Tab-separated table of C-alpha atoms and ligand atoms in Angstrom:
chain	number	residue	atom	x	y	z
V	24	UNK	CA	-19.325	-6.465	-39.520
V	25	UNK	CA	-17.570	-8.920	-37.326
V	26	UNK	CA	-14.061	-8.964	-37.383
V	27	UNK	CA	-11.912	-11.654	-36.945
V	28	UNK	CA	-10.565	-10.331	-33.181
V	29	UNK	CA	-14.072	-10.416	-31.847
V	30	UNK	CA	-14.305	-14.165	-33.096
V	31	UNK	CA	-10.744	-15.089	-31.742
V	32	UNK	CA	-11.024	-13.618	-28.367
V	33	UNK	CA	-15.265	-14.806	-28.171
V	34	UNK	CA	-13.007	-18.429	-28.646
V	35	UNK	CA	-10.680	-17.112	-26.131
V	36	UNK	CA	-13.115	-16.191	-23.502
V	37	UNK	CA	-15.437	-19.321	-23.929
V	38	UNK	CA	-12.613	-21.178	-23.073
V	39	UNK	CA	-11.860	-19.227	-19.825
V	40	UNK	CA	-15.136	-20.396	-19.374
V	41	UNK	CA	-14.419	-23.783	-19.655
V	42	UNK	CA	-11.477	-23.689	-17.700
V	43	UNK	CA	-13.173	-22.192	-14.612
V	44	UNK	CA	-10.976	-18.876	-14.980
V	45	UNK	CA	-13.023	-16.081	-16.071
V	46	UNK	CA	-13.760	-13.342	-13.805
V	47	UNK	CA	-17.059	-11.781	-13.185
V	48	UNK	CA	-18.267	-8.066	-11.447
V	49	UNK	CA	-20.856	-8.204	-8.920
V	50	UNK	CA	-22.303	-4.541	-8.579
V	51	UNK	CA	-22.566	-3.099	-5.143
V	52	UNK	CA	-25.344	-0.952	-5.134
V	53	UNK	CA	-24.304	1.169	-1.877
V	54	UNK	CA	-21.270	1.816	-0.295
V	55	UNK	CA	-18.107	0.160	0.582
V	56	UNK	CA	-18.495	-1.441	4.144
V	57	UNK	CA	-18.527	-4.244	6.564
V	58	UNK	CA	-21.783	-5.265	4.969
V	59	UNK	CA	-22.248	-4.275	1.705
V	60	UNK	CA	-25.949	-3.972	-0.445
V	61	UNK	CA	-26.569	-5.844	-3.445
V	62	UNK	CA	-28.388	-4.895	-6.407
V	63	UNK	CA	-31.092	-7.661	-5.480
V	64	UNK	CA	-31.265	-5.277	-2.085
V	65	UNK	CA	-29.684	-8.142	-0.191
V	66	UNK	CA	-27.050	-7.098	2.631
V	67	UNK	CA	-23.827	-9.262	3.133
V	68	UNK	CA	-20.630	-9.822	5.142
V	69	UNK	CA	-18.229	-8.170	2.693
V	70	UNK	CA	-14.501	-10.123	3.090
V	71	UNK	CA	-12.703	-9.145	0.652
V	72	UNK	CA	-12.424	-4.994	0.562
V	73	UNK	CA	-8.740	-3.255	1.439
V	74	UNK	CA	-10.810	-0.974	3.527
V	75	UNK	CA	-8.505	-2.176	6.625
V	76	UNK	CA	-9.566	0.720	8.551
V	77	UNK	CA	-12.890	1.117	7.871
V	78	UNK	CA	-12.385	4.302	6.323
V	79	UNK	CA	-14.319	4.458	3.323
V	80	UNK	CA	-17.555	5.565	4.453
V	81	UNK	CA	-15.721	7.449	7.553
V	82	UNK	CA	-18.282	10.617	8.362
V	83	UNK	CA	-15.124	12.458	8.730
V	84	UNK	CA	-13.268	11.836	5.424
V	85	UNK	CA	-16.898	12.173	3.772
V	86	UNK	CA	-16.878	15.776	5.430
V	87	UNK	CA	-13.507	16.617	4.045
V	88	UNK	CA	-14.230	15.626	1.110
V	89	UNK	CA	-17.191	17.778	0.950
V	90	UNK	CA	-15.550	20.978	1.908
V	91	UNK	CA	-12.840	20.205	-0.421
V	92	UNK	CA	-15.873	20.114	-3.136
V	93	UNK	CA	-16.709	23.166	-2.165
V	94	UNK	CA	-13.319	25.144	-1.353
V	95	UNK	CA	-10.899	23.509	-4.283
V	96	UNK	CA	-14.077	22.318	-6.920
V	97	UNK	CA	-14.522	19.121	-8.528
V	98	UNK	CA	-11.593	18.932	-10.551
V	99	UNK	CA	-8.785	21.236	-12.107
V	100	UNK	CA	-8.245	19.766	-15.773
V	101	UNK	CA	-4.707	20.215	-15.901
V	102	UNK	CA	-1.602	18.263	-14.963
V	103	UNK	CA	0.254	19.285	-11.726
V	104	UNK	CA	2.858	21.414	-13.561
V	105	UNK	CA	0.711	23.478	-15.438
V	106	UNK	CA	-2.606	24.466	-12.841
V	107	UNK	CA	-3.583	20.974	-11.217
V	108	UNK	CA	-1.479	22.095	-8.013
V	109	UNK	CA	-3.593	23.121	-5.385
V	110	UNK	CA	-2.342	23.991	-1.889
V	111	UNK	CA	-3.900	20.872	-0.739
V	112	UNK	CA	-2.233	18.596	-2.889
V	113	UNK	CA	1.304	20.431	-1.086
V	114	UNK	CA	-0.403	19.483	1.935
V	115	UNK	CA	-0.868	15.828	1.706
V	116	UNK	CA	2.730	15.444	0.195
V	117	UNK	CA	4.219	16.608	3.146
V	118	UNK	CA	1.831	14.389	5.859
V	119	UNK	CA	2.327	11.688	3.604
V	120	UNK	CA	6.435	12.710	3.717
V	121	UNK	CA	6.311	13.272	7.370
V	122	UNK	CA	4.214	9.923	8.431
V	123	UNK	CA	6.191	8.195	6.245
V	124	UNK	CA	9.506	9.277	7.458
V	125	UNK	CA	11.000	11.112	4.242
V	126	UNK	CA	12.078	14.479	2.674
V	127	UNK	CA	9.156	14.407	0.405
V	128	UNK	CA	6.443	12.879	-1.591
V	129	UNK	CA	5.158	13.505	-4.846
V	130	UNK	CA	1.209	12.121	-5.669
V	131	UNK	CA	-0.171	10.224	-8.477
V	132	UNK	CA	-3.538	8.923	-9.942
V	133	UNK	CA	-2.618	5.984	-8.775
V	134	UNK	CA	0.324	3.626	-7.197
V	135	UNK	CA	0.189	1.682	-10.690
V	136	UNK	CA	1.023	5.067	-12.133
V	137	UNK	CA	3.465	5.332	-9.151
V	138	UNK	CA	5.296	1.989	-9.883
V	139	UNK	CA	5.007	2.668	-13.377
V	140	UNK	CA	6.493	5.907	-13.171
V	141	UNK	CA	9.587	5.479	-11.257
V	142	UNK	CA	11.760	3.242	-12.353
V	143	UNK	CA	12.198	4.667	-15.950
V	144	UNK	CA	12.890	7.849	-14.271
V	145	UNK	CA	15.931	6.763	-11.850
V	146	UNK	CA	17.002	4.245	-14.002
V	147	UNK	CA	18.807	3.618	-17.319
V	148	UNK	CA	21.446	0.972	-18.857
V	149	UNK	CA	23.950	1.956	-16.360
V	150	UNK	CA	21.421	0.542	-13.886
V	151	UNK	CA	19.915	-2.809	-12.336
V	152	UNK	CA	16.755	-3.440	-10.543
V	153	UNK	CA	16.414	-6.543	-8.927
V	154	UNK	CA	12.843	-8.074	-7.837
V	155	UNK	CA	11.000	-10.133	-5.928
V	156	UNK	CA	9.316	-12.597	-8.528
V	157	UNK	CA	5.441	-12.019	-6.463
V	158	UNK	CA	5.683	-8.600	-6.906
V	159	UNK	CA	2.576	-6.361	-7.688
V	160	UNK	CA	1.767	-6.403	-11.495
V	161	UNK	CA	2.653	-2.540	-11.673
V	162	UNK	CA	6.326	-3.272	-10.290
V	163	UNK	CA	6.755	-5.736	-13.451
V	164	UNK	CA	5.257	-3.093	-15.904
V	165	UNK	CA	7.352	-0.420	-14.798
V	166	UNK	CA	10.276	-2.403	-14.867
V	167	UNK	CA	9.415	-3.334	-18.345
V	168	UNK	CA	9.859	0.286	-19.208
V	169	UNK	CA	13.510	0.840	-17.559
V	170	UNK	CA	15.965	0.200	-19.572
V	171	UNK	CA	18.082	-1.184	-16.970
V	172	UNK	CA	19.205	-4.401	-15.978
V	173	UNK	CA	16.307	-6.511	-14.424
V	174	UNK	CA	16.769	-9.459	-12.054
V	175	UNK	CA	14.570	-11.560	-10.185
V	176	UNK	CA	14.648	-13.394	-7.240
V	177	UNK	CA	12.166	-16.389	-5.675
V	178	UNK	CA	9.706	-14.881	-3.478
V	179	UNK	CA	11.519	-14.196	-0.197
V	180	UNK	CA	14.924	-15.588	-1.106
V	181	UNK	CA	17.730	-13.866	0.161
V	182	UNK	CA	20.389	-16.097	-0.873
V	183	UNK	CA	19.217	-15.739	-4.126
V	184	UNK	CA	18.858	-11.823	-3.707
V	185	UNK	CA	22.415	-11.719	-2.594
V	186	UNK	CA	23.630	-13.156	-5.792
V	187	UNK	CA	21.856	-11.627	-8.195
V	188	UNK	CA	23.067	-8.088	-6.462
V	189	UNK	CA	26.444	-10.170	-7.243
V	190	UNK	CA	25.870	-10.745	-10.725
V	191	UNK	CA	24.886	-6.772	-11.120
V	192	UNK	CA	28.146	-5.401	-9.050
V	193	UNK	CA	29.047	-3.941	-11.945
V	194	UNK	CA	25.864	-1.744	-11.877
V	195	UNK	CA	26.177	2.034	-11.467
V	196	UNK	CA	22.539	1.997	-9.634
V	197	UNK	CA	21.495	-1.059	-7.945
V	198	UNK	CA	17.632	-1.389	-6.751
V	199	UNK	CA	16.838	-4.038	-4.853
V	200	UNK	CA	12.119	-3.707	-4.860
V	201	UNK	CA	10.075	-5.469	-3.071
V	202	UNK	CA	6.608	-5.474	-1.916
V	203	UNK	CA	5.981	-4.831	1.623
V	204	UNK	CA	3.259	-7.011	2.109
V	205	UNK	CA	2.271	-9.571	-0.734
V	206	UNK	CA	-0.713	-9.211	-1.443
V	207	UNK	CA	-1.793	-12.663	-2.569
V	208	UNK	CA	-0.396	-14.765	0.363
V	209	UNK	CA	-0.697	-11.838	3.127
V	210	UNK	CA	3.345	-12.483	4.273
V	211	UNK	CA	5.328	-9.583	4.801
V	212	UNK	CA	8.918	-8.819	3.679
V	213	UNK	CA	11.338	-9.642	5.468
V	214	UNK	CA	12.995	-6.423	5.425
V	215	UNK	CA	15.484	-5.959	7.754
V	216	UNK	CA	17.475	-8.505	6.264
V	217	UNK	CA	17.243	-7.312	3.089
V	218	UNK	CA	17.977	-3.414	4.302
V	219	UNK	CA	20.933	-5.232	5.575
V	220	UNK	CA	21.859	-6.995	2.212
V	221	UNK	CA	21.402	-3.630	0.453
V	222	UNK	CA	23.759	-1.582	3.181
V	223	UNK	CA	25.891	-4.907	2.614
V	224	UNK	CA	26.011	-4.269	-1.138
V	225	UNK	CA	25.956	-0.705	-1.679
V	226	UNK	CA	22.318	-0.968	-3.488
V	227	UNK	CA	19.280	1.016	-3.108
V	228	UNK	CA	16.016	-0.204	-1.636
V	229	UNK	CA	12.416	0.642	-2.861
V	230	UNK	CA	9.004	-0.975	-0.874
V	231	UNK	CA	5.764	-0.883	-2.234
V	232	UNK	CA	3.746	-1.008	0.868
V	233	UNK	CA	-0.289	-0.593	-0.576
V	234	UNK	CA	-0.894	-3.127	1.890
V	235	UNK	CA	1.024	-2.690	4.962
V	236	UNK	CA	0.426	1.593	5.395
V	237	UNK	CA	-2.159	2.470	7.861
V	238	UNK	CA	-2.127	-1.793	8.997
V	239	UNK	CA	1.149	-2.342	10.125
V	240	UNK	CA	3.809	-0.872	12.700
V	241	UNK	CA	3.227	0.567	16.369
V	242	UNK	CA	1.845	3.772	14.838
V	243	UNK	CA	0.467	2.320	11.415
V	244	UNK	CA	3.220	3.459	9.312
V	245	UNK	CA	3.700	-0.096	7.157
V	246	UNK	CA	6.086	-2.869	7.191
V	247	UNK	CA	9.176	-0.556	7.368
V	248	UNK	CA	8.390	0.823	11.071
V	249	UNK	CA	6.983	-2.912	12.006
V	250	UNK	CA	10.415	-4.597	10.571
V	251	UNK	CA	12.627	-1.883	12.056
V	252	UNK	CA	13.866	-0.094	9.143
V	253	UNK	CA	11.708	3.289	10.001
V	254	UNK	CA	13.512	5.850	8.086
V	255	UNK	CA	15.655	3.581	6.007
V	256	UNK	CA	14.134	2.961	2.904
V	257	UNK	CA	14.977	4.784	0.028
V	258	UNK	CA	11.782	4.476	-2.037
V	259	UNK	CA	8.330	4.015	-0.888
V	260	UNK	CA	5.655	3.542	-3.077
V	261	UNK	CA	1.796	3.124	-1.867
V	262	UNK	CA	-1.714	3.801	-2.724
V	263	UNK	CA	-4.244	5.925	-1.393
V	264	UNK	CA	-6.983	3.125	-2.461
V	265	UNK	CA	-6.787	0.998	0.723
V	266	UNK	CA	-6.360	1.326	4.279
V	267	UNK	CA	-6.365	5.385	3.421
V	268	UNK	CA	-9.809	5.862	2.654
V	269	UNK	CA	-10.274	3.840	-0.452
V	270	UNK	CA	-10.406	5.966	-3.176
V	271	UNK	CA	-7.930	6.015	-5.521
V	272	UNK	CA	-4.696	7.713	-5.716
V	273	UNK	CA	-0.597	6.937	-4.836
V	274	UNK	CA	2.433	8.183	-3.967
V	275	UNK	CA	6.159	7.840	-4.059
V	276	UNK	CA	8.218	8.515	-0.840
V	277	UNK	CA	11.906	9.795	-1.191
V	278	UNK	CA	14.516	12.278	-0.659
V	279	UNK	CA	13.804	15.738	-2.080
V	280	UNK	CA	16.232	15.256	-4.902
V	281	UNK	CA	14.508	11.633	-5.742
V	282	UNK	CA	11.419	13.320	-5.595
V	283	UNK	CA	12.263	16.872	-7.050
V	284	UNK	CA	13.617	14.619	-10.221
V	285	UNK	CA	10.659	12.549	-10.488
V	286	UNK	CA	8.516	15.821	-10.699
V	287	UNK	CA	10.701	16.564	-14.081
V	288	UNK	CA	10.982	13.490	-15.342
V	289	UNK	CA	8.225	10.956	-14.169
V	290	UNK	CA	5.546	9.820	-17.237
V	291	UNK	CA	2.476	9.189	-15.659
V	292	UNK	CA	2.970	12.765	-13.026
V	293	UNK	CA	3.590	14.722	-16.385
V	294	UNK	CA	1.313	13.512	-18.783
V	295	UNK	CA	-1.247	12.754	-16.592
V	296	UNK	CA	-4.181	14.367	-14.278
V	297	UNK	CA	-3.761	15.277	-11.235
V	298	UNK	CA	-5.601	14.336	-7.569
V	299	UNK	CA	-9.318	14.984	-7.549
V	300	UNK	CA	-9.105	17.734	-4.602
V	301	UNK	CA	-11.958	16.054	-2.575
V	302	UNK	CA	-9.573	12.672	-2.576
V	303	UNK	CA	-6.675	14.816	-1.396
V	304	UNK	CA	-8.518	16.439	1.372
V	305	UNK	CA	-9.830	12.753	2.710
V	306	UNK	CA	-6.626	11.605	2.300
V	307	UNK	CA	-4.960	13.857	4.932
V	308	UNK	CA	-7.873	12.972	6.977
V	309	UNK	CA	-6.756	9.609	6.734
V	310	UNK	CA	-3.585	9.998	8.116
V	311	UNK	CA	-4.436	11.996	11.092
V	312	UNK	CA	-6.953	9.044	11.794
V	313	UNK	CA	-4.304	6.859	11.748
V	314	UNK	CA	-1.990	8.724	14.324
V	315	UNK	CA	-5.089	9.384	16.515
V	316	UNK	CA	-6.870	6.393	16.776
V	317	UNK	CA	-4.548	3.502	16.999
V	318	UNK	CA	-7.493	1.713	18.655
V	319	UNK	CA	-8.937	1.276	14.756
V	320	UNK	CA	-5.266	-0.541	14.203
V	321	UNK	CA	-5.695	-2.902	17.157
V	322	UNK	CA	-9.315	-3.986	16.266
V	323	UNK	CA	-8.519	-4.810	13.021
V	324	UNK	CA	-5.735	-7.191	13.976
V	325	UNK	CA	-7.546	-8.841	16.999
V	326	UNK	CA	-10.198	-9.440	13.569
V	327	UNK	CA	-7.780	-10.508	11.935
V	328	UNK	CA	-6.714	-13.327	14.478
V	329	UNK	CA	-10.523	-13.978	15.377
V	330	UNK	CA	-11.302	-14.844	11.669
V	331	UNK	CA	-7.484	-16.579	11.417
V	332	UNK	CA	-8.189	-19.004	14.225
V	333	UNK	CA	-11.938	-19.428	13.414
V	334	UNK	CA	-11.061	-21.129	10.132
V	335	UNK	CA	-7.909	-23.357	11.130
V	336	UNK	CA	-10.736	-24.724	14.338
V	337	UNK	CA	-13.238	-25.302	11.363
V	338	UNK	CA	-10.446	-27.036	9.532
V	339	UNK	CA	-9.861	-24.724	6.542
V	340	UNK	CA	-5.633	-24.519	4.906
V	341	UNK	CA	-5.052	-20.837	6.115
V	342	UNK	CA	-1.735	-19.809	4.789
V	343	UNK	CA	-0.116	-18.945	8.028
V	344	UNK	CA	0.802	-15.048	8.872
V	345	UNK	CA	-0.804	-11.812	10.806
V	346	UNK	CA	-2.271	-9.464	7.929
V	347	UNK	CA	-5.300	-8.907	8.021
V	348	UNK	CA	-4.887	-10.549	4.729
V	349	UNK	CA	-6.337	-14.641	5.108
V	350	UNK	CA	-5.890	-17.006	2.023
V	351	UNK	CA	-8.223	-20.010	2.746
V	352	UNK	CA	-6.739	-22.586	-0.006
V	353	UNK	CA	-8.733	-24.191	-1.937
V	354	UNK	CA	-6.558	-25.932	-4.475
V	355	UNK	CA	-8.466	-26.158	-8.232
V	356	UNK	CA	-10.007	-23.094	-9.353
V	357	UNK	CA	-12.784	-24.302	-9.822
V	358	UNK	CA	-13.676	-25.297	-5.982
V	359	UNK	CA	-12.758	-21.463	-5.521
V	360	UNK	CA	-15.166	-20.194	-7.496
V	361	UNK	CA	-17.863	-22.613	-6.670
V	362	UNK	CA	-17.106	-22.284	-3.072
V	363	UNK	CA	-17.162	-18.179	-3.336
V	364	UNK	CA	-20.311	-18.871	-5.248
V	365	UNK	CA	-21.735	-20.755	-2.059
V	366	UNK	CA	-20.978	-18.375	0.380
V	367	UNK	CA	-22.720	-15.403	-1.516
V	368	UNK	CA	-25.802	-17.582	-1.031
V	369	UNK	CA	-25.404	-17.924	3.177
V	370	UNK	CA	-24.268	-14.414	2.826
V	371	UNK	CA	-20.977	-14.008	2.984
V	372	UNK	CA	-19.042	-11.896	-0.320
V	373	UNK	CA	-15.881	-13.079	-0.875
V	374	UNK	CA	-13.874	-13.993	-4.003
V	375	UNK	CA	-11.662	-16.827	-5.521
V	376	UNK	CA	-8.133	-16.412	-6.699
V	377	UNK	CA	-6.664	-18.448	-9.214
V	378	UNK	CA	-4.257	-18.721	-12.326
V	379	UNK	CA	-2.891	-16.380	-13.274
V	380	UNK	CA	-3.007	-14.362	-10.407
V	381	UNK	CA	-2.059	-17.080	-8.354
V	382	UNK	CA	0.169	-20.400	-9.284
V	383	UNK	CA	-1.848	-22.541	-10.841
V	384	UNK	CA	-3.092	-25.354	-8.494
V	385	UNK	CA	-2.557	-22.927	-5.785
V	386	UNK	CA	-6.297	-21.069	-5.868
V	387	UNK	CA	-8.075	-19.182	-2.711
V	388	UNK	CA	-10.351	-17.313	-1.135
V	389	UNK	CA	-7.913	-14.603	-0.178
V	390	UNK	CA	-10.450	-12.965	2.467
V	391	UNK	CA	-10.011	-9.025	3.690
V	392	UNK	CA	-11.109	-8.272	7.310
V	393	UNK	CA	-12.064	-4.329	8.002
V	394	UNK	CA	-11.457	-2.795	11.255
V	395	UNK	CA	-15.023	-1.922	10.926
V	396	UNK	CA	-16.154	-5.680	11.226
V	397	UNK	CA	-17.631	-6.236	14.739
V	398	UNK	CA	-16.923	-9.780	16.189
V	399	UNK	CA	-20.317	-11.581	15.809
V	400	UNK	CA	-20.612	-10.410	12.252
V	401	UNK	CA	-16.871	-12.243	11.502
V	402	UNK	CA	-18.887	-15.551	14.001
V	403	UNK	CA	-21.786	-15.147	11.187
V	404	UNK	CA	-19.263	-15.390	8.563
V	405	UNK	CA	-17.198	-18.382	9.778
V	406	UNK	CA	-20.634	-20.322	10.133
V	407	UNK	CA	-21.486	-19.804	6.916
V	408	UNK	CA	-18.191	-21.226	6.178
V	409	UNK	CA	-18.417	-24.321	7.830
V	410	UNK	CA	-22.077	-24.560	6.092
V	411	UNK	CA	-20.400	-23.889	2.880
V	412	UNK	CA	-17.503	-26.748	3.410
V	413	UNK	CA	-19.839	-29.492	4.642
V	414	UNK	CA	-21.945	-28.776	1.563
V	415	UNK	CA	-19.329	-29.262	-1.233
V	416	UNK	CA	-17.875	-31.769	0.493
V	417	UNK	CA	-13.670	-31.949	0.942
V	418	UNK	CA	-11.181	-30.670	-1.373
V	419	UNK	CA	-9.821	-32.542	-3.285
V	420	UNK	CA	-6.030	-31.368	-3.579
V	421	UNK	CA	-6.137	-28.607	-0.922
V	422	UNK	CA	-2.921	-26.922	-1.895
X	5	PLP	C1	-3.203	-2.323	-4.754
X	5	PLP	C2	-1.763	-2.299	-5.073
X	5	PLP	C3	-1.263	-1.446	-6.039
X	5	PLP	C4	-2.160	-0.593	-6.909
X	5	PLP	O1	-2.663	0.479	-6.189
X	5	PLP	P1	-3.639	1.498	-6.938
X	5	PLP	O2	-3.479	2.755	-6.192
X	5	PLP	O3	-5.003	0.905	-6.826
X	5	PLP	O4	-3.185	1.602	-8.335
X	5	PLP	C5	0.105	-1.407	-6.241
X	5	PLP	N1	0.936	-2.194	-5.534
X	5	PLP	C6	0.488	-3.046	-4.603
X	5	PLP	C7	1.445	-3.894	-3.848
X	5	PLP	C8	-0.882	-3.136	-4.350
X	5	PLP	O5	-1.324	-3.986	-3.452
């Protein structure tokens, strides 16, 4: 048997191929870390994890998680409304709540489930949600399942913001979402101005901050405590997957009547499992980690500057910003992948962006520093680099 899909997409995928755009896996046969193994046995610099914090192979989250094995079990089998609530999943609602600076939080597999959960719950044709057009591919698929208004607006703009929450005045809900940090460029939001456009307007605003929890702010709370607005957002969304330990889960952040509804009415929370307790137990570890050792927060941002300025000296396009985030452009896709491809070989794991999760003509290697990474290692890594570069030469159309 071969049916025709398996021909079409075999057609489909060759020419992904061709066009220097399909993606590959490279198994890590350890785990996640500063260095990471391969399944050759070889050990390299690993750029491009959201393990800001280092957290992922923390002895202490590993612990928790252990005891949580053996207090809660591996798993409950159930949904959170009919036995997959365990006191610990209470628990790390109301840290998460409390760090975050709302009423409450309710958890999910996942922040995709999060973002795809929440805006056909709040939402209806009554309704607009307005959006920044780089937001996270979960934002778009949840809006997709709202049946409210949707508007977009060009990365950043606020003039363009400001009239589309115009064009929706006549609205009963207004949303204004954005992420916190965008991921593919490492800028953050600028979100004072656009809590101020939303007080201005009478709208609500949600952040999606997977990136900017646990890495930005005085105490590590995200991009709402480092922009000022600590307290004033009326949706948070983030994940669990990143600078929290790096396993999987997410959350929404609200009021207790935001959150109490989604609990009734949210998809993905009813019809799907809940938190594996050993990933709720790290979790809270997490967060106490991140109020008690802001030290972990201040070496990964002095890495982050180290590798920023080590690549601009070497003459690399850096997209300019402070995440710990650093897109080196590299213009065709191609070049990204071959130069990726390079760097593997002096050592160094990182991977190339390109269409269609970036512009096209606009690839990168978006690299990831880790608190964990100790200065010479990130010296090692810009070598290789510079290696890398001389070897292939220029490119061509850097962005
Ligand atoms: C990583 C990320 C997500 C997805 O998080 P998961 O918990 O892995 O599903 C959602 N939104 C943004 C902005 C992200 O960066």
């Amino acid at each position: 048997m071969s049916p025709q899909i398996d021909a079409d997409l075999l057609h489909e995928l060759e020419a992904l191929k061709a066009q220097g755009l399909y993606k590959t896996e490279r198994p890590i046969a350890g785990p996640q870390g500063p260095l990471v193994r391969l399944e050759d046995g070889r050990e390299v610099i690993n750029l491009c994890a959201n393990n800001y914090l280092g957290l992922a192979q923390h002895p202490a989250l590993l612990a928790a998680a252990h005891a949580a094995l053996e207090r809660f079990g591996y798993g409950l089998a159930s949904v959170r409304f009919i036995c997959g609530t365990q006191t610990v999943h209470r628990e790390l609602e109301k840290a998460l709540a409390s760090f975050l600076g709302t009423e409450e939080a309710i958890l999910y597999s996942s922040c995709f489930d999060a973002n795809g959960g929440v805006f056909e719950a709040l939402l209806d044709e009554r309704d607009a949600v307005i959006s920044d057009a780089l937001n996270h591919a979960s934002i778009i698929d949840g809006i997709r399942l709202t049946k409210a208004q949707r508007y977009r607006y060009a990365n950043g703009d606020l003039d363009e913001l400001e009239a589309r929450l115009r064009e929706a005045r006549g609205a009963r809900r207004r949303l204004i979402v954005t992420d916190g940090v965008f991921s593919m460029d490492g800028y953050i939001a600028r979100l004072a101005e656009i809590r101020a456009l939303a007080d201005r307007h009478d709208a609500l605003l949600m952040i999606d901050d997977s990136h900017g929890v646990g890495v930005l702010g005085a105490e590590g709370r995200g991009s709402h405590e480092a922009k000022g607005i600590l307290g004033r957002v009326d949706i948070l969304s983030g994940t669990l997957g990143k600078a929290l330990g790096g396993a999987s889960g997410g959350y929404i952040a609200a009021s207790s009547t935001v959150v109490g509804w989604l609990r009734q009415r949210s998809r993905p929370y009813l019809f799907s499992n809940t938190l594996a307790p050993p990933i709720a137990a790290a979790s809270l570890i997490a967060l106490e980690i991140v109020r008690q050792e802001p030290e972990r927060r201040a070496r990964l941002h002095e890495n982050a500057q180290r590798l920023r300025h080590g690549l601009v000296e070497r003459g690399f396009d850096v997209l300019e910003g402070t995440h710990p985030i650093v897109p080196v452009m590299m213009g065709s896709a191609e070049r990204a992948q071959r130069f990726a491809a390079r760097l593997l070989e002096e050592g160094v794991y990182a991977v190339g962006f390109f269409y269609p999760v970036v512009p096209e003509g606009r690839a990168r290697i978006r690299l990831q520093v880790s608190a964990a990474h100790d200065p010479a290692t990130l010296e090692r890594a810009l070598a290789a680099f510079a290696r890398v570069a001389a070897d292939l030469g220029p490119a061509p159309e850097a962005r």
